[in-house]
CSV table of C-alpha atoms in Angstrom, one decimal:
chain,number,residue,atom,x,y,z
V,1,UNK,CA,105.1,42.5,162.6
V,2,UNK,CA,104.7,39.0,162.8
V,3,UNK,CA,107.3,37.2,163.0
V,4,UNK,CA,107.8,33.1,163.5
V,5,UNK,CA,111.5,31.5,165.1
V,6,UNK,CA,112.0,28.0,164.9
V,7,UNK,CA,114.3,26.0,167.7
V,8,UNK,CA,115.2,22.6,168.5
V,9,UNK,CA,117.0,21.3,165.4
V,10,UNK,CA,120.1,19.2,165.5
V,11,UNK,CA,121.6,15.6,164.4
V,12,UNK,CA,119.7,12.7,165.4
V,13,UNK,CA,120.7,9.2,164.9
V,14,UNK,CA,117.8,6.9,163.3
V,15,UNK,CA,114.8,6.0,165.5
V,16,UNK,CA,116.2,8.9,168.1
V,17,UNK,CA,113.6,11.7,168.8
V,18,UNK,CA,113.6,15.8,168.7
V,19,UNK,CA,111.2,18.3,169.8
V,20,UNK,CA,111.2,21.3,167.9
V,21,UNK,CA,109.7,24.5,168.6
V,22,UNK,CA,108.4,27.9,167.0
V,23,UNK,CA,107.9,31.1,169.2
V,24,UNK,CA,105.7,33.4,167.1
V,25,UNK,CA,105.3,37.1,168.0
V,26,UNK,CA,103.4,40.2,166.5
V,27,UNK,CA,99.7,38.6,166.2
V,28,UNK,CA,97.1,37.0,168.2
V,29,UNK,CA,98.5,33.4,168.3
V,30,UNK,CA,95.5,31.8,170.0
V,31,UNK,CA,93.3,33.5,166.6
V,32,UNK,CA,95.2,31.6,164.4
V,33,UNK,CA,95.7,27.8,163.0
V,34,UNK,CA,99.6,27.0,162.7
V,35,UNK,CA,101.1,24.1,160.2
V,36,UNK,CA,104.8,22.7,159.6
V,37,UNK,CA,106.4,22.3,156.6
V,38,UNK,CA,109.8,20.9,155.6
V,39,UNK,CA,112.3,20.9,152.8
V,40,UNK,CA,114.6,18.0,152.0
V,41,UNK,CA,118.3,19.4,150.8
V,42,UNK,CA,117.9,20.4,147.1
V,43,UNK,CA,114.4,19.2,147.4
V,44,UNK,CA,111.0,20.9,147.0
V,45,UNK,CA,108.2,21.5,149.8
V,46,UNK,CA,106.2,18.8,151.8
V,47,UNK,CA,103.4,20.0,154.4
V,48,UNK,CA,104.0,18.1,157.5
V,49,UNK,CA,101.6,19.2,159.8
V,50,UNK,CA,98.8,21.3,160.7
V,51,UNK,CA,97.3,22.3,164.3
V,52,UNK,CA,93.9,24.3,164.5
V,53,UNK,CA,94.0,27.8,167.0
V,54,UNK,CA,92.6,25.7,170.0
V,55,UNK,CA,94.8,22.5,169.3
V,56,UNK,CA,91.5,20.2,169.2
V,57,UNK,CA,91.9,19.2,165.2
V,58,UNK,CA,95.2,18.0,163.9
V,59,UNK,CA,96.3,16.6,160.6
V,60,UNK,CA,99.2,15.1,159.5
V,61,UNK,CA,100.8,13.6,156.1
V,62,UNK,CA,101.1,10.2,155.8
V,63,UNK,CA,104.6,10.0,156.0
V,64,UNK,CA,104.7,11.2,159.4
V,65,UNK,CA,101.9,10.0,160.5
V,66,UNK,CA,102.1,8.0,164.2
V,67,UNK,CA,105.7,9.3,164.4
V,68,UNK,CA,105.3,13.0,164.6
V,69,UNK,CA,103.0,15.4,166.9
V,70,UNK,CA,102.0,19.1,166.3
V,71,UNK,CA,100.8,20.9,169.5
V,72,UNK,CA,100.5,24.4,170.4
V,73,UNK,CA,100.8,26.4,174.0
V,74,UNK,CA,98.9,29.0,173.8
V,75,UNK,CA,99.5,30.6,177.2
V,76,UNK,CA,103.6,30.8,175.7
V,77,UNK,CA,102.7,31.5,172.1
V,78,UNK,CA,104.5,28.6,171.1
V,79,UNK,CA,104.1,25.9,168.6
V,80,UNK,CA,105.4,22.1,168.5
V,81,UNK,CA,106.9,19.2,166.7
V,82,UNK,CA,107.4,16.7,168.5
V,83,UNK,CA,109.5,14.1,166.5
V,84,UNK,CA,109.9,9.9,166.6
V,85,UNK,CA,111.4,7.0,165.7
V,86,UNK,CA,113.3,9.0,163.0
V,87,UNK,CA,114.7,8.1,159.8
V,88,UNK,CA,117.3,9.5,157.3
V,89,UNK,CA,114.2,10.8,155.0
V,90,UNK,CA,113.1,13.5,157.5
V,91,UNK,CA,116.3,14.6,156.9
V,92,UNK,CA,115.3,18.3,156.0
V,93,UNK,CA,115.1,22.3,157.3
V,94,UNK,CA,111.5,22.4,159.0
V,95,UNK,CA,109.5,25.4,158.9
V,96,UNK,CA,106.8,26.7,161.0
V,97,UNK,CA,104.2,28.8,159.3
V,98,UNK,CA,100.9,30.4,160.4
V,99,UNK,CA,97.6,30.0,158.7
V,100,UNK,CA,95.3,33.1,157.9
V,101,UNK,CA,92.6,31.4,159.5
V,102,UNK,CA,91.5,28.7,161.5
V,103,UNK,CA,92.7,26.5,157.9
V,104,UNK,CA,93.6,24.6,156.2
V,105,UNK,CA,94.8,27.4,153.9
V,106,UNK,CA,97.9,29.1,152.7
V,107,UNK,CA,101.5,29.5,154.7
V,108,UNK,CA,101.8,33.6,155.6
V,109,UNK,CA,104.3,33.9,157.0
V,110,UNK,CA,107.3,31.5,157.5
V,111,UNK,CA,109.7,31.1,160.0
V,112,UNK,CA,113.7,30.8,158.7
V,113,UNK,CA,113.8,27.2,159.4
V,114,UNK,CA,115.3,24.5,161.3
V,115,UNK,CA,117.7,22.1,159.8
V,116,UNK,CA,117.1,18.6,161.3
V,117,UNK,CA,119.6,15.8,160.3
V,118,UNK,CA,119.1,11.9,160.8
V,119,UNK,CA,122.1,10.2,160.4
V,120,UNK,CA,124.2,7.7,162.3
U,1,UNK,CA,96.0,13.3,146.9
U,2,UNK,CA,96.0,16.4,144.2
U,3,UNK,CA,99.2,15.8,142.9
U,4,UNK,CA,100.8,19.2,141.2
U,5,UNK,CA,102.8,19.3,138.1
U,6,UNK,CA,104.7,23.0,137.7
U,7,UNK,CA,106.4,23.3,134.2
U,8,UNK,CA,108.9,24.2,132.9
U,9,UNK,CA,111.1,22.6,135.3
U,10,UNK,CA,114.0,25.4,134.4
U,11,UNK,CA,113.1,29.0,132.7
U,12,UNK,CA,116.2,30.9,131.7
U,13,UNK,CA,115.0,34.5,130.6
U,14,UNK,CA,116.4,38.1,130.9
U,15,UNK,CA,115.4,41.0,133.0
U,16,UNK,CA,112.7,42.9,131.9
U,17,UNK,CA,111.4,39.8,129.6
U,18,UNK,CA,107.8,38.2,130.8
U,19,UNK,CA,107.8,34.8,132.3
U,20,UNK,CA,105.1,32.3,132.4
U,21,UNK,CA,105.0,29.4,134.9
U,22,UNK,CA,102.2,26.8,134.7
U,23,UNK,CA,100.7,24.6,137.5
U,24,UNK,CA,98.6,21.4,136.6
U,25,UNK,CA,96.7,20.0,139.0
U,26,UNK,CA,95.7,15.6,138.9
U,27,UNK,CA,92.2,16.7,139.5
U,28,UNK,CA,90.3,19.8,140.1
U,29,UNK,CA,91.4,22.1,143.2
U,30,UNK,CA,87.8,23.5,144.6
U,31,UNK,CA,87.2,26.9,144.5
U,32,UNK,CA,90.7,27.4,143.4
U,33,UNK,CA,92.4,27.3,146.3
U,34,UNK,CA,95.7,27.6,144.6
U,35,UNK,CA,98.7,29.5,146.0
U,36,UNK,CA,102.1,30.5,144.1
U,37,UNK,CA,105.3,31.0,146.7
U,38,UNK,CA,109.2,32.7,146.0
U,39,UNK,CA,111.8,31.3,147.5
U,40,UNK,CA,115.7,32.5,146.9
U,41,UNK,CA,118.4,30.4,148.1
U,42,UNK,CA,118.9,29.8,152.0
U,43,UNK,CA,115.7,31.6,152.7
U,44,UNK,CA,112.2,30.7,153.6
U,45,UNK,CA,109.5,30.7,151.0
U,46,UNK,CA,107.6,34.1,150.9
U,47,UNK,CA,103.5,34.0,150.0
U,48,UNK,CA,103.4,35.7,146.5
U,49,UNK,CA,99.2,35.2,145.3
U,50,UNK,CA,96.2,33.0,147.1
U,51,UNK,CA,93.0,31.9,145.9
U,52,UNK,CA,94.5,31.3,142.3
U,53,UNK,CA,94.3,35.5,141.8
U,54,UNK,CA,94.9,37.6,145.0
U,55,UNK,CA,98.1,39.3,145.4
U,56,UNK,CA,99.7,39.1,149.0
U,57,UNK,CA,100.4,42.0,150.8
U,58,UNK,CA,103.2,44.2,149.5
U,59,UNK,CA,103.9,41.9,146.3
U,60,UNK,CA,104.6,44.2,143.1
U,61,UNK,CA,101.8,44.2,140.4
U,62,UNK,CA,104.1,42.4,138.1
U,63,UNK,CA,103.0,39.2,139.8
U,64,UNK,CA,99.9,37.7,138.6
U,65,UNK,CA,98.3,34.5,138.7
U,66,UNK,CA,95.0,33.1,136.9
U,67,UNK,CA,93.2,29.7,136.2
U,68,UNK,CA,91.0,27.5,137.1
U,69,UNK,CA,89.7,24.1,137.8
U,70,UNK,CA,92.8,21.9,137.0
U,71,UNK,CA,95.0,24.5,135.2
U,72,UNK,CA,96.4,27.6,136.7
U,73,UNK,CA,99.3,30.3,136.0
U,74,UNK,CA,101.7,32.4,137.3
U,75,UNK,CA,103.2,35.5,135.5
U,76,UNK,CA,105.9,37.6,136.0
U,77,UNK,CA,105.4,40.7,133.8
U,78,UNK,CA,109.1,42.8,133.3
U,79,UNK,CA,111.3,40.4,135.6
U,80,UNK,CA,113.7,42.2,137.7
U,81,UNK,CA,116.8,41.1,138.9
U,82,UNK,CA,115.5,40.0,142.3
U,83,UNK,CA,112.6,37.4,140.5
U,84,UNK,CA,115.3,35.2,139.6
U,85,UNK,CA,114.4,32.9,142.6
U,86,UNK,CA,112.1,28.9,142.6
U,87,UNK,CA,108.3,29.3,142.3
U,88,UNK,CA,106.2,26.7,144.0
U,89,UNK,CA,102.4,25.8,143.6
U,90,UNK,CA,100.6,24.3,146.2
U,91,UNK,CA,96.8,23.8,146.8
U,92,UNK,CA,94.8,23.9,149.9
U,93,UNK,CA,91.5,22.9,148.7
U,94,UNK,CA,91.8,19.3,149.6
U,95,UNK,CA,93.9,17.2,152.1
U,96,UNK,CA,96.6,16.5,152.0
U,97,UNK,CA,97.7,19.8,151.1
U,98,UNK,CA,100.0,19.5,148.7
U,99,UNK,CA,103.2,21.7,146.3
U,100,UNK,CA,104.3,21.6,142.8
U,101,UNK,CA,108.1,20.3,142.0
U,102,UNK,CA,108.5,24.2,141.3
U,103,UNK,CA,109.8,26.3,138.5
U,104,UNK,CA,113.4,27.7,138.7
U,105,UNK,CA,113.5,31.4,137.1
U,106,UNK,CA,116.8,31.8,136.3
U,107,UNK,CA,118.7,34.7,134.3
U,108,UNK,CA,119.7,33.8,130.5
């Protein structure tokens, strides 16, 4: 089955980086386009990012925009997000979810989630 | 940006009642490319219905959704205990992709 583990979260300070990673399993990874979403505390949803299944289109929301890159490795079925200049507002747990199709489309499945906190 | 409105905010009902949750898009979502998600405390969100009408895999037939255009729904016929959970919206027919606020189902 497929299945989608997130790594890599922690506590940053503000403007400090973090790379975090998924390792997906149980499906043809290079087949498939890949996004990030995250989830303030309490909060709703916000797409973050979104990687097509040979890494040559990427899109981002603007509030991560030149601060955050999405990348994929293919060869180690692995997805990225690599993370910048960070403030308290990406405070959040950040999921990795796969796309099912070469996307933008819908999240099926979702990781559990990485819990990444900004804070001095 | 389609900007997603999901009312109400808070649905108190019992088990085995119908529940109703609406989704109202700022502008029209092409070829509805509307999605409804669960998700239950301290878990991920789980893929419930795509394309404003398909069910996902393995989700009971109690879950529907319907609509169209700018105005779209999501019912939940004969709640069971494990419904009681936050809904969530969110449209892929247009960038950014974008969520409702969601709907909390939550037993009366």
């Amino acid at each position: 089955q497929v299945q989608l583990v997130e790594s890599g979260g922690g506590v940053v300070q503000p403007g400090g980086s973090l790379r975090l990673s998924c390792a997906a399993s149980g499906f043809t990874f290079n087949r498939y386009a890949m996004h990030w979403v995250r989830q303030a505390p309490g909060k709703g949803l916000e797409w973050v990012a979104f990687i097509q299944d040979d890494g040559n289109n990427k899109y981002y929301a603007d509030s991560v925009k030149g601060r955050f890159t999405i990348s994929r490795d293919n060869s180690k079925n692995t997805l990225y997000l690599q993370m910048n200049s960070l403030r308290s507002e990406d405070t959040a747990v950040y999921y990795c979810a796969k796309d099912p199709h070469i996307g933008p489309n819908w999240f099926d499945p979702w990781g559990q989630g990485t819990l990444v906190t900004v804070s001095s | 940006e389609i900007v997603l409105t999901q009312s109400p905010g808070t649905l108190s009902l019992s088990p085995g009642e119908r529940a109703t949750l609406s989704c109202r898009a700022s502008q029209s979502v092409s070829s509805s490319y509307l999605a409804w998600y669960q998700q239950k405390p301290g878990r991920a969100p789980r893929l419930l219905i795509y394309g404003a009408s398909s069910r996902a895999t393995g989700i009971p037939d109690r879950f529907s959704g319907s609509g169209s255009g700018t105005d779209f729904t999501l019912t939940i016929n004969r709640l069971e205990p494990e419904d009681f959970a936050v809904y969530y919206c969110q449209q892929y027919g247009s960038s950014p992709l974008t969520f409702g606020g969601g709907t909390k189902v939550e037993i009366k």
